[in-house]
Coordinates of C-alpha atoms in Angstrom, one line a residue:
M1 CA 102.8 -49.5 60.2
T2 CA 99.4 -51.0 61.6
E3 CA 98.2 -51.6 57.7
K4 CA 101.9 -53.0 56.8
A5 CA 101.9 -55.3 59.8
L6 CA 98.8 -56.7 59.2
T7 CA 99.9 -57.0 55.2
D8 CA 102.7 -58.8 56.5
G9 CA 100.7 -61.4 58.7
Q10 CA 98.0 -62.3 55.7
A11 CA 101.1 -63.2 53.4
M12 CA 102.5 -65.4 56.0
Y13 CA 99.3 -66.9 56.8
A14 CA 98.6 -67.0 52.7
F15 CA 101.7 -69.1 52.9
Q16 CA 100.9 -71.7 55.8
L17 CA 97.7 -72.8 53.8
M18 CA 99.6 -73.2 50.5
K19 CA 98.0 -70.4 49.0
Q20 CA 101.7 -69.2 47.1
N21 CA 99.7 -66.5 44.6
D22 CA 97.9 -64.7 47.7
G23 CA 101.2 -64.4 49.7
Y24 CA 103.2 -63.0 46.5
L25 CA 99.9 -60.4 46.5
Y26 CA 100.6 -59.7 49.9
L27 CA 104.0 -58.9 49.8
G28 CA 103.7 -56.7 46.7
F29 CA 101.7 -55.0 48.8
A30 CA 103.6 -54.7 52.1
A31 CA 106.1 -54.2 49.9
R32 CA 105.3 -50.9 48.2
S33 CA 103.3 -49.3 50.9
A34 CA 107.1 -49.8 52.6
L35 CA 108.4 -47.7 49.6
A36 CA 105.8 -45.2 49.8
L37 CA 107.0 -44.7 53.3
G38 CA 110.0 -44.2 52.6
M39 CA 111.2 -47.3 54.6
H40 CA 113.9 -47.8 51.7
K41 CA 116.2 -44.6 52.4
C42 CA 118.7 -43.6 54.1
E43 CA 117.4 -40.4 55.5
V44 CA 114.5 -42.1 56.9
V45 CA 115.1 -45.5 58.8
R46 CA 118.9 -43.9 60.7
G47 CA 119.2 -44.2 63.8
N48 CA 119.9 -45.8 67.2
S49 CA 116.3 -45.9 69.0
Y50 CA 114.4 -48.6 68.8
S51 CA 111.7 -47.9 66.4
Q52 CA 114.6 -46.8 63.6
H53 CA 115.6 -50.5 64.3
R54 CA 112.4 -51.3 64.0
L55 CA 111.5 -49.9 60.7
R56 CA 115.2 -50.8 59.6
A57 CA 114.0 -54.4 60.5
T58 CA 110.6 -54.6 58.9
F59 CA 112.0 -53.3 55.4
W60 CA 114.7 -56.0 54.8
T61 CA 112.4 -58.7 56.2
I62 CA 110.0 -57.3 53.4
Y63 CA 112.6 -57.0 51.1
G64 CA 114.0 -60.3 52.1
L65 CA 110.4 -62.3 51.8
E66 CA 109.3 -61.2 48.6
R67 CA 112.3 -60.9 46.5
I68 CA 112.1 -65.0 47.4
V69 CA 108.7 -65.5 47.1
S70 CA 109.1 -63.5 43.3
L71 CA 111.4 -66.4 42.8
F72 CA 109.9 -69.5 43.8
T73 CA 106.7 -68.3 42.1
G74 CA 108.6 -66.7 38.7
R75 CA 106.6 -63.5 39.5
P76 CA 108.8 -59.9 39.6
S77 CA 109.9 -58.2 42.1
S78 CA 108.5 -54.6 43.8
F79 CA 112.3 -53.8 44.4
H80 CA 114.8 -51.9 42.6
D81 CA 118.5 -52.2 44.7
D82 CA 119.8 -49.4 42.6
Q83 CA 116.5 -47.1 44.7
I84 CA 117.7 -48.3 48.1
D85 CA 120.4 -47.2 50.4
A86 CA 119.3 -47.8 53.9
S87 CA 121.5 -50.0 56.1
Y88 CA 120.6 -53.3 57.5
P89 CA 119.3 -53.8 61.0
D90 CA 122.3 -54.2 63.8
D91 CA 121.4 -56.6 66.6
I92 CA 120.1 -54.8 69.7
I93 CA 122.8 -55.2 72.6
D94 CA 122.3 -53.1 76.0
E95 CA 120.8 -50.2 74.1
P96 CA 119.4 -47.3 76.2
G97 CA 116.2 -47.3 76.0
V98 CA 115.4 -50.8 74.3
A99 CA 116.7 -52.8 77.4
D100 CA 113.2 -55.0 76.9
A101 CA 114.0 -55.8 73.7
K102 CA 114.7 -59.9 73.6
G103 CA 115.0 -63.0 71.5
A104 CA 114.0 -61.8 67.6
C105 CA 113.0 -58.5 68.7
A106 CA 116.6 -57.7 69.2
T107 CA 119.1 -60.4 67.2
F108 CA 118.9 -59.5 63.3
A109 CA 120.6 -61.9 62.0
A110 CA 118.1 -64.1 59.9
V111 CA 116.9 -61.0 58.3
R112 CA 120.1 -59.0 57.5
A113 CA 120.7 -63.2 55.9
S114 CA 117.4 -63.3 54.0
A115 CA 117.5 -60.5 52.7
D116 CA 121.0 -61.2 51.1
L117 CA 119.2 -64.2 50.2
G118 CA 116.4 -61.6 48.4
R119 CA 119.9 -60.4 46.2
I120 CA 120.9 -63.6 45.4
A121 CA 117.4 -64.3 44.3
N122 CA 116.9 -61.2 42.0
V123 CA 120.0 -62.7 40.5
I124 CA 118.6 -66.1 40.0
A125 CA 115.1 -64.6 38.5
G126 CA 117.2 -62.2 36.3
G127 CA 120.3 -64.0 35.0
I128 CA 118.9 -67.4 34.7
Y129 CA 114.7 -67.5 34.0
S130 CA 114.3 -64.0 32.7
P131 CA 112.6 -64.1 28.4
K132 CA 115.7 -62.3 27.7
S133 CA 118.9 -64.9 29.6
V134 CA 118.4 -67.5 26.6
R135 CA 117.9 -66.2 23.1
R136 CA 120.4 -68.4 21.7
A137 CA 122.5 -71.8 21.8
S138 CA 125.6 -69.5 23.1
D139 CA 123.7 -67.6 25.7
L140 CA 124.4 -71.0 27.8
V141 CA 127.0 -69.7 28.7
A142 CA 126.3 -66.3 30.5
V143 CA 123.6 -68.2 32.3
H144 CA 125.9 -70.9 32.9
K145 CA 128.5 -68.0 34.9
V146 CA 125.4 -66.9 36.4
A147 CA 124.5 -70.1 38.0
R148 CA 128.3 -71.0 39.4
D149 CA 128.3 -67.1 40.5
C150 CA 125.3 -67.6 42.8
A151 CA 126.5 -71.2 43.9
D152 CA 129.5 -69.4 45.4
A153 CA 127.0 -66.3 46.7
L154 CA 124.4 -69.3 48.2
E155 CA 127.4 -71.1 49.9
S156 CA 129.4 -67.9 51.6
L157 CA 126.4 -67.0 53.1
A158 CA 125.8 -70.6 54.2
H159 CA 128.5 -70.3 55.9
S160 CA 128.7 -66.8 57.7
V161 CA 125.6 -67.4 59.6
P162 CA 125.8 -67.3 63.0
P163 CA 126.0 -70.8 65.0
Y164 CA 122.3 -70.3 66.1
L165 CA 121.2 -70.4 62.6
Q166 CA 123.4 -73.4 60.9
F167 CA 120.9 -75.0 59.4
F168 CA 123.7 -77.1 57.4
D169 CA 125.0 -78.6 60.9
A170 CA 122.3 -81.5 61.8
T171 CA 124.3 -81.9 65.4
L172 CA 123.4 -78.5 66.3
L173 CA 122.3 -78.5 69.7
V174 CA 118.3 -77.5 70.0
G175 CA 118.1 -73.5 70.4
A176 CA 115.3 -71.1 71.4
V177 CA 111.9 -71.2 69.2
W178 CA 112.2 -68.7 67.1
Q179 CA 115.6 -69.6 66.2
E180 CA 114.4 -73.0 65.1
I181 CA 112.1 -71.5 62.9
Q182 CA 114.1 -68.8 61.7
R183 CA 116.7 -72.1 60.9
T184 CA 114.7 -73.9 59.2
F185 CA 112.7 -71.2 56.9
L186 CA 116.3 -70.4 56.2
G187 CA 117.6 -73.7 55.6
M188 CA 114.6 -74.1 52.9
W189 CA 115.0 -71.3 51.2
Y190 CA 118.8 -71.8 50.7
H191 CA 118.2 -75.2 49.3
L192 CA 115.6 -74.3 47.1
M193 CA 117.2 -71.7 45.8
H194 CA 120.4 -73.9 45.6
I195 CA 117.9 -76.4 43.0
L196 CA 116.7 -73.6 40.9
V197 CA 120.6 -72.8 40.3
H198 CA 121.2 -75.5 38.9
R199 CA 117.7 -76.7 37.4
P200 CA 118.3 -75.3 33.4
A201 CA 121.0 -78.0 33.3
L202 CA 118.2 -80.8 34.7
T203 CA 115.8 -78.8 32.5
Y204 CA 117.9 -79.6 29.8
A205 CA 119.0 -83.2 30.2
T206 CA 114.5 -84.1 30.2
F207 CA 115.2 -83.4 26.1
F208 CA 117.1 -86.9 25.8
A209 CA 117.3 -90.1 26.0
S210 CA 120.1 -90.5 29.2
R211 CA 121.9 -87.6 31.1
F212 CA 125.0 -89.6 29.5
E213 CA 123.5 -88.2 25.6
A214 CA 122.6 -84.8 27.2
Q215 CA 126.0 -84.7 28.5
T216 CA 127.5 -85.2 25.2
T217 CA 125.5 -82.7 23.3
A218 CA 126.2 -79.9 25.8
G219 CA 129.7 -80.1 25.6
S220 CA 131.6 -78.0 28.3
L221 CA 128.6 -75.8 27.8
L222 CA 127.0 -77.7 31.5
D223 CA 128.1 -79.9 34.0
I224 CA 124.6 -82.4 34.2
D225 CA 126.2 -84.8 36.6
A226 CA 127.3 -81.7 39.1
S227 CA 123.8 -79.9 38.9
V228 CA 121.8 -82.7 39.1
A229 CA 124.1 -84.5 42.4
A230 CA 124.0 -80.5 43.6
S231 CA 120.4 -80.9 43.1
V232 CA 119.4 -84.2 44.3
S233 CA 121.9 -83.5 47.6
S234 CA 119.5 -79.7 48.2
A235 CA 116.7 -82.0 48.1
K236 CA 117.9 -84.2 50.1
A237 CA 118.7 -81.6 53.1
I238 CA 115.2 -79.6 52.8
I239 CA 113.5 -83.1 53.8
Q240 CA 116.3 -83.4 56.6
I241 CA 115.7 -79.7 57.6
A242 CA 112.0 -80.1 57.4
N243 CA 111.3 -83.4 58.9
D244 CA 114.0 -82.6 62.0
A245 CA 112.1 -79.2 62.4
C246 CA 108.7 -81.0 62.6
C247 CA 109.8 -84.1 64.6
N248 CA 112.1 -82.6 67.0
R249 CA 113.6 -78.6 66.9
A250 CA 110.2 -77.0 66.2
P251 CA 107.9 -79.3 66.4
N252 CA 105.0 -75.9 65.9
L253 CA 106.0 -76.2 62.3
K254 CA 103.6 -79.1 61.8
S255 CA 100.4 -76.6 61.7
D256 CA 102.9 -74.9 58.6
G257 CA 101.3 -75.7 55.3
S258 CA 104.9 -74.2 53.7
V259 CA 106.5 -76.3 54.9
A260 CA 104.7 -79.0 53.4
F261 CA 105.0 -77.2 50.3
F262 CA 108.9 -77.2 50.3
L263 CA 108.3 -81.1 51.2
L264 CA 106.3 -81.5 48.3
V265 CA 109.1 -79.9 45.5
A266 CA 112.1 -81.7 47.0
S267 CA 110.3 -85.0 47.0
I268 CA 109.2 -84.3 43.4
T269 CA 112.7 -83.6 42.4
L270 CA 114.2 -86.7 44.0
L271 CA 112.0 -88.8 41.6
Y272 CA 112.4 -86.9 38.2
D273 CA 116.6 -87.9 39.4
V274 CA 115.7 -92.0 39.4
L275 CA 114.0 -91.4 36.0
D276 CA 117.4 -91.9 34.6
P277 CA 117.8 -95.3 33.1
G278 CA 121.2 -95.1 34.4
T279 CA 119.2 -95.2 38.2
T280 CA 121.3 -98.4 39.5
P281 CA 118.2 -100.7 42.6
S282 CA 120.5 -99.6 44.9
Y283 CA 120.3 -95.5 44.6
A284 CA 116.8 -96.1 43.3
R285 CA 115.9 -97.8 47.2
A286 CA 118.0 -95.3 49.0
T287 CA 116.0 -92.1 46.9
F288 CA 112.9 -93.5 47.5
E289 CA 114.1 -94.1 51.5
V290 CA 114.2 -89.9 51.7
V291 CA 110.8 -89.9 50.1
E292 CA 109.7 -91.6 52.5
S293 CA 110.5 -89.8 55.0
A294 CA 109.1 -86.9 53.4
I295 CA 106.0 -88.5 53.4
H296 CA 105.8 -90.2 57.2
T297 CA 106.4 -85.9 58.2
L298 CA 103.6 -85.0 55.9
G299 CA 101.5 -87.1 57.7
T300 CA 102.3 -86.4 60.7
M301 CA 101.8 -82.4 59.6
Q302 CA 98.0 -80.3 60.6
H303 CA 97.8 -77.8 58.6
V304 CA 94.8 -76.4 56.7
G305 CA 94.7 -75.5 53.2
P306 CA 93.2 -76.9 49.6
N307 CA 96.1 -79.5 49.6
N308 CA 96.1 -81.5 53.2
S309 CA 98.9 -83.1 54.1
K310 CA 97.1 -86.3 53.1
E311 CA 96.3 -85.2 49.8
L312 CA 100.4 -84.0 49.4
S313 CA 101.4 -87.6 50.3
L314 CA 98.9 -89.1 47.8
D315 CA 100.5 -87.1 45.5
I316 CA 104.3 -87.8 45.6
M317 CA 102.9 -91.8 46.3
K318 CA 101.1 -91.3 42.6
F319 CA 104.2 -89.4 41.1
A320 CA 107.2 -91.9 42.7
K321 CA 104.4 -94.8 40.6
D322 CA 104.6 -93.5 37.4
A323 CA 108.1 -92.9 37.7
L324 CA 109.0 -95.7 38.4
A325 CA 106.4 -97.7 35.9
S326 CA 108.4 -95.5 33.1
G327 CA 111.3 -97.7 33.9
G328 CA 109.4 -100.5 31.5
E329 CA 111.5 -103.2 30.9
E330 CA 113.3 -102.8 34.8
V331 CA 110.7 -105.1 36.1
S332 CA 113.2 -106.8 38.6
L333 CA 114.1 -103.3 39.8
E334 CA 110.3 -102.4 40.3
R335 CA 109.6 -105.6 42.3
D336 CA 112.2 -105.0 44.2
L337 CA 111.2 -101.3 45.4
T338 CA 107.8 -102.6 45.4
G339 CA 109.0 -105.0 47.7
A340 CA 110.1 -102.8 50.2
F341 CA 108.0 -100.1 49.8
P342 CA 104.6 -101.1 50.3
W343 CA 102.8 -98.2 49.3
L344 CA 104.6 -98.3 45.5
R345 CA 102.2 -101.3 44.7

């Protein structure tokens, strides 16, 4: 167990350093170690002792993280659901012999939620992003159904978590540090998965001069505008959750490079949206305001790794300038935005 715990820690540290490939490799090793120990088997982890609780919590923590990271990095998972019959960990409430278990060591709602996200992530990876999922135009119907089912599953999960994990409620009172960290990452995972569910429609639209033309060609196969709206909403939510965490709920996350990764992805998603010729000045201005808030939060972060916050902020600014410049003849829009956002000059 010590070696596996060390591997888990190495994976988390790799993500803090924004080394996603290393994190994926460490989690893969942790997953295979857990499988080798039989932690996926009911007969191994069944029981009410504290050690059995911890075995189940450890296994499902690895499962959720490994599945989610596999999706985000575009790589296969080490787990096969048909070989797993271990139950989820229950919360520990006044059980004999475990009176000292408190907080994150006794409350496993986030573990269960991340495991559920892991199951959905596997469906997204196999049903939408597998090389075999789209081989002909007619396959888009099946992909669209998978996307719709996954979006529904994500929505159901979001409203099944306990109050302290309700990442969609910005008015929620600040809880314990461990609760806020769990809430933050659960929310960012959820929304990035939501973006990935709708990404095929966005990618399809890039092959056309406008979203209107893309929708006309796609017909009823894809709802381009709905997918764009869902992706934009989730990108804004990621930035809001990260901003709130770093500035208010869990300031220690300023040292976590994985939060910077989510801010970067969300910002680029929003900037891709303003590339559409149908973008109005007011819409573009509102989008750049959200991106500017992400840049501001990045400026307060102190994480270490191959790309520091300043470099990431500059990357976002460059992408924003390129997006604005691609408008070509929209000189008045460019002048208006550079006046409101000097960093676009």
